[in-house]
Short mmCIF file of C-alpha atoms in Angstrom, two decimals:
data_model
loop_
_atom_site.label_atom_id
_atom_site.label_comp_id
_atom_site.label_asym_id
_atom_site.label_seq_id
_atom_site.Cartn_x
_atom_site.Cartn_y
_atom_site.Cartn_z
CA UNK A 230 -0.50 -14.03 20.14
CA UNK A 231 -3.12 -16.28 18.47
CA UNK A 232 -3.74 -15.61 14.83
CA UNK A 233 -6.90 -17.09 13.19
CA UNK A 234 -7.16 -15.77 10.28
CA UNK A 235 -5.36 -17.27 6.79
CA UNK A 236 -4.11 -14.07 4.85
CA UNK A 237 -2.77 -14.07 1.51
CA UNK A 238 -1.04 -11.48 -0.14
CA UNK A 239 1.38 -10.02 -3.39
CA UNK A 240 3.64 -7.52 -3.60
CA UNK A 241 3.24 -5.99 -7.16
CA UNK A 242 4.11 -2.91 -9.13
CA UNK A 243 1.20 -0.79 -9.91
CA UNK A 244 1.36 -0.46 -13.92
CA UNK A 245 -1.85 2.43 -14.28
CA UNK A 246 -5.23 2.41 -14.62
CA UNK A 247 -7.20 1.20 -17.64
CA UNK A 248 -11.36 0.21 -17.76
CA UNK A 249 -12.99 -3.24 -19.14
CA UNK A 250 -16.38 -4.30 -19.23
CA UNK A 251 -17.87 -6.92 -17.17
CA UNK A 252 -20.96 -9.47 -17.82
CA UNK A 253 -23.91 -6.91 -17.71
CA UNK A 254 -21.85 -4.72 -20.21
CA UNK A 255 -20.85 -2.34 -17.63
CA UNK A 256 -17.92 -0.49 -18.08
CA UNK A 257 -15.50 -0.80 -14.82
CA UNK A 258 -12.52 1.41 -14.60
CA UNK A 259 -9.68 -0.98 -12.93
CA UNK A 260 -6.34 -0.40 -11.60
CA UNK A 261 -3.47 -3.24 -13.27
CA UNK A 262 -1.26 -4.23 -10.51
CA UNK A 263 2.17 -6.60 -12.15
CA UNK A 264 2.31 -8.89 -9.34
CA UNK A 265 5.37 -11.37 -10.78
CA UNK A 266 6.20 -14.01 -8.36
CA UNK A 267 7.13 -13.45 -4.66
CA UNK A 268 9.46 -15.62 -2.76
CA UNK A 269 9.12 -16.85 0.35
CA UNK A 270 12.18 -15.55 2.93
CA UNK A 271 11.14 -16.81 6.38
CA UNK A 272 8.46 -18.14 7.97
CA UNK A 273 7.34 -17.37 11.69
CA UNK A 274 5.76 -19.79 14.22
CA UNK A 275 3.98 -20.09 17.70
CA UNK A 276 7.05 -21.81 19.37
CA UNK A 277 9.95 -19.44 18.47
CA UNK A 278 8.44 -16.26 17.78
CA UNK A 279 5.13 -16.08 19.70
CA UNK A 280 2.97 -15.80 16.38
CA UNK A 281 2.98 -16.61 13.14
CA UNK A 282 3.79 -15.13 9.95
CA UNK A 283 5.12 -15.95 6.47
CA UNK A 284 7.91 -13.51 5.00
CA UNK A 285 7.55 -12.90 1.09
CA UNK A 286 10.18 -11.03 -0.82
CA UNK A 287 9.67 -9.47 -5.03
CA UNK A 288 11.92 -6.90 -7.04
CA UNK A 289 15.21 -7.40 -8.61
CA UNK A 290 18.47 -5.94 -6.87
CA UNK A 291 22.13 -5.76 -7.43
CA UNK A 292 23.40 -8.26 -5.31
CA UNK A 293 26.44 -5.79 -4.60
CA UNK A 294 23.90 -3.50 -3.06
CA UNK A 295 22.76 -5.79 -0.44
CA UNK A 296 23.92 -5.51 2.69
CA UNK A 297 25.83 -8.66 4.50
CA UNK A 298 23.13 -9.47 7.39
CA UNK A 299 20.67 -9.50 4.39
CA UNK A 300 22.60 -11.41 1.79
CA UNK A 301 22.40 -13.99 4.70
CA UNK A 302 19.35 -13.65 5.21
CA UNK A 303 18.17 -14.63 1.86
CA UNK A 304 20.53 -17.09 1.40
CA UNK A 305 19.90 -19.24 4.46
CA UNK A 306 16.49 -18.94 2.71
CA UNK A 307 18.06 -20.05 -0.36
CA UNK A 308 16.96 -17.58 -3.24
CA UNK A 309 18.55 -14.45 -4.37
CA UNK A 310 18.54 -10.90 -2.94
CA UNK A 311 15.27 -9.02 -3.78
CA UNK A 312 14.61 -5.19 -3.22
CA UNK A 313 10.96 -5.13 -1.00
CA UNK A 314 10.17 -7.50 1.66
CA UNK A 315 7.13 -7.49 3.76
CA UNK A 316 5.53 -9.65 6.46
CA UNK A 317 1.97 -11.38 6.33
CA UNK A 318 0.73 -12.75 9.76
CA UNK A 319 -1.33 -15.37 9.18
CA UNK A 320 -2.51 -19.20 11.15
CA UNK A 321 -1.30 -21.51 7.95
CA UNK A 322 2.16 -20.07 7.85
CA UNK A 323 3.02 -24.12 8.12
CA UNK A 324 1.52 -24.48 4.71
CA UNK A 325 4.33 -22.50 3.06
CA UNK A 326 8.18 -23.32 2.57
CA UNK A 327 11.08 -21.86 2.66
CA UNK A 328 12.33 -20.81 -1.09
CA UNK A 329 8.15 -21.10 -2.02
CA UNK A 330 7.12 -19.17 -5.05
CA UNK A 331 3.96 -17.14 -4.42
CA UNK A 332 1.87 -16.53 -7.45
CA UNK A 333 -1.12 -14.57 -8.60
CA UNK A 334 -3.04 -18.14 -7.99
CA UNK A 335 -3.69 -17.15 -4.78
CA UNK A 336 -6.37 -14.70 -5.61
CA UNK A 337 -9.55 -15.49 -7.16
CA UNK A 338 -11.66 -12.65 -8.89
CA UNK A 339 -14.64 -11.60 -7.02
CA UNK A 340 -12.94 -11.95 -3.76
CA UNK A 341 -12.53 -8.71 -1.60
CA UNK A 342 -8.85 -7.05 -0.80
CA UNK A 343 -7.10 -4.41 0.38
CA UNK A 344 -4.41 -2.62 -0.88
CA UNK A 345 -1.29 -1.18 0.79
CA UNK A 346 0.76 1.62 -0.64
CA UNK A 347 2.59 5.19 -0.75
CA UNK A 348 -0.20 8.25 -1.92
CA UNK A 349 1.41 10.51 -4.37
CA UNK A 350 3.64 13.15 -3.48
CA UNK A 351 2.56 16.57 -3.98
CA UNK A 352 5.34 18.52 -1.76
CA UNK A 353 4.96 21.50 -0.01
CA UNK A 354 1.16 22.61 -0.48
CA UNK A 355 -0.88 25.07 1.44
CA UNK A 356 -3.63 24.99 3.82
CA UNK A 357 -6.52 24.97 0.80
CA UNK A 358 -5.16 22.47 -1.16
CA UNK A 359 -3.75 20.24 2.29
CA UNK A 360 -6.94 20.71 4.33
CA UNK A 361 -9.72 21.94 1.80
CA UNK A 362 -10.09 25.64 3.35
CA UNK A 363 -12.46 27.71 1.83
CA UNK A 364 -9.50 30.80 2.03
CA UNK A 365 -10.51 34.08 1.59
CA UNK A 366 -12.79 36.06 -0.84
CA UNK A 367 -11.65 37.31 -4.21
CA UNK A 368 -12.86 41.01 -3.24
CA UNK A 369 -14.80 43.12 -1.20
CA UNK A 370 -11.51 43.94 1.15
CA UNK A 371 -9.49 40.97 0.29
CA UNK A 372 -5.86 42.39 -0.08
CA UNK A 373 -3.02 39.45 -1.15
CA UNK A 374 -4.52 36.78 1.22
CA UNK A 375 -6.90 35.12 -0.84
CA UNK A 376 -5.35 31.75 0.15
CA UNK A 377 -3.94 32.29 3.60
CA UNK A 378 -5.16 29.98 6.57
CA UNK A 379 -6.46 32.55 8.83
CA UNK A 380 -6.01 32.69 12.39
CA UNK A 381 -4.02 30.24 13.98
CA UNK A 382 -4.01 30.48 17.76
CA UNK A 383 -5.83 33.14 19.99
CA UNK A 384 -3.98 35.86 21.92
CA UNK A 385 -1.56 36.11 24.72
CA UNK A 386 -4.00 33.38 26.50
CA UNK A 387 -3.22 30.48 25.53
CA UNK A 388 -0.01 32.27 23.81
CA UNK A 389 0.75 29.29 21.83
CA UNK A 390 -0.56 27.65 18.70
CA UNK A 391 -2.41 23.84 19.99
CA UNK A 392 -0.87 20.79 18.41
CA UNK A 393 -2.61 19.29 15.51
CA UNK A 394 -3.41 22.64 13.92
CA UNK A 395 -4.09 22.54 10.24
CA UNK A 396 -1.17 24.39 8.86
CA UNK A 397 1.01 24.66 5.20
CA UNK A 398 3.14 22.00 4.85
CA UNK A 399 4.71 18.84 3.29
CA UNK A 400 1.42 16.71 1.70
CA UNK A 401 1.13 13.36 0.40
CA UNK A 402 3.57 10.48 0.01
CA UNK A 403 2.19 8.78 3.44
CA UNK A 404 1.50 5.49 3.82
CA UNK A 405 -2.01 4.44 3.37
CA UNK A 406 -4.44 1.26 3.30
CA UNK A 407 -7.45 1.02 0.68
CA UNK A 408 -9.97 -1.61 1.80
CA UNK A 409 -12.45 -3.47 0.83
CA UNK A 410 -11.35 -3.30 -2.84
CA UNK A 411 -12.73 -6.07 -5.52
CA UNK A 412 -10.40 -8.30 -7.31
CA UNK A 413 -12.10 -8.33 -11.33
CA UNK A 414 -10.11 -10.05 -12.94
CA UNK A 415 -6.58 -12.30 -12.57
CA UNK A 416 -4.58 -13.18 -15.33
CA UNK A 417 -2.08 -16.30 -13.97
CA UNK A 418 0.18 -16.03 -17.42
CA UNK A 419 1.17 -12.39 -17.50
CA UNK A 420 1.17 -12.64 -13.46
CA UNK A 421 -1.38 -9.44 -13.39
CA UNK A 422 -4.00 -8.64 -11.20
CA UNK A 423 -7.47 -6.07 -12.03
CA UNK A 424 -8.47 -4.49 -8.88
CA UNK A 425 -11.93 -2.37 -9.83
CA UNK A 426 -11.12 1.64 -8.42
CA UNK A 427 -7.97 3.18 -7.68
CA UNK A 428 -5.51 2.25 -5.21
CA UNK A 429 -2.87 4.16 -3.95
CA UNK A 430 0.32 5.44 -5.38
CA UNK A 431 1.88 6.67 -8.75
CA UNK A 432 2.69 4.56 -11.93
CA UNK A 433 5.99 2.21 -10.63
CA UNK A 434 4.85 2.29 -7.03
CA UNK A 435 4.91 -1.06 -5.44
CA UNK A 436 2.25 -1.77 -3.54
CA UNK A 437 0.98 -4.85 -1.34
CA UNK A 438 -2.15 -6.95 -2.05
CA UNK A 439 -4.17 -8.67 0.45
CA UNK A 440 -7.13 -10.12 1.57
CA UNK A 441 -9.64 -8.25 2.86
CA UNK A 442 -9.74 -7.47 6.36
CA UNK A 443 -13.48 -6.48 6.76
CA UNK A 444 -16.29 -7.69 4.79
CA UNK A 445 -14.11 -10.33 3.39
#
């Protein structure tokens, strides 16, 4: 596989959301991602894996909690164990070494990105608040199903309910890309990053910065 494309990225802890204003006195409400500085694990080439890639690695761990292929891992990389690890595929993996630290430096503000991360979880939620039904009306006949679905198959033809029917259930904590996002602002000594909207994910979540697929 032939990659073209150089792709940066950060993993980062997503600290909240705040708002600053920008040169036309505009007030912009930003999301503060704490990206401190990611290591680099492994790095993938043409020859011996069929593509190439660069392996970064953030977040503390007790070493005691790593398992042995891991602990190898890392150390033929030579750095200590670290909690999230995630691959970037990318055509100047060559540029990078093994043991590299990756910084906030390799983001500029202004430049587009996209932004990786767990939604929030909301649990078990029903069909209006999954799937934005209307439900049913307060009165005029209504009797205890003001929220229910509805119908959710036909009769003895086709006897069963179709696959992909929107039903109750489990909502949220999926995983899900944000793109196109603009970098404001990034602050190289307190390793932070101000992406202008929201991203995805609670307060704590880590989440994964890159560049910008489209429209980059």
């Amino acid at each position: 596989m032939t990659i073209t494309r150089n792709v940066k990225g950060l993993l980062g802890t997503k600290l909240g959301m705040t708002q600053v204003w920008d040169a036309d006195n505009k007030l912009i409400p930003v999301t503060v991602v704490q990206a401190e500085p990611n290591v680099v694990t492994q790095l993938r080439s043409a020859e011996a894996d069929g593509y190439t890639a660069v392996q970064i690695a953030y977040g503390q761990i007790d070493p005691r909690k790593v398992t042995k292929p891991l602990a190898g891992h890392f150390e033929k990389a030579g750095v200590t164990p670290r909690r999230h690890v995630v691959e970037l595929r990318t055509a100047d993996s060559a540029d990078y070494t093994l043991g590299q630290d990756v910084t906030v430096e390799v983001f500029e503000a202004g430049q587009k990105v996209d932004v990786v991360g767990n939604t929030k979880g909301k649990g078990f939620a029903g069909a209006m608040k999954r799937h934005g039904f209307s439900g049913v009306g307060a009165s005029h006949g209504a009797h205890k199903n003001h929220r229910k679905p509805g119908s959710v198959g036909g009769a003895s033809t086709p006897g069963r309910v179709f696959k992909g029917q929107r039903l109750p259930g489990r909502m949220g904590n999926v995983r899900q890309t944000t793109q196109n996002l603009t970098l404001h602002g990034v602050d190289v000594e307190k390793n932070l990053l101000l992406i202008k909207g929201a991203v995805p994910g609670p307060r704590g979540q880590v989440v994964l910065v890159r560049t910008a697929v489209k429209g980059a």
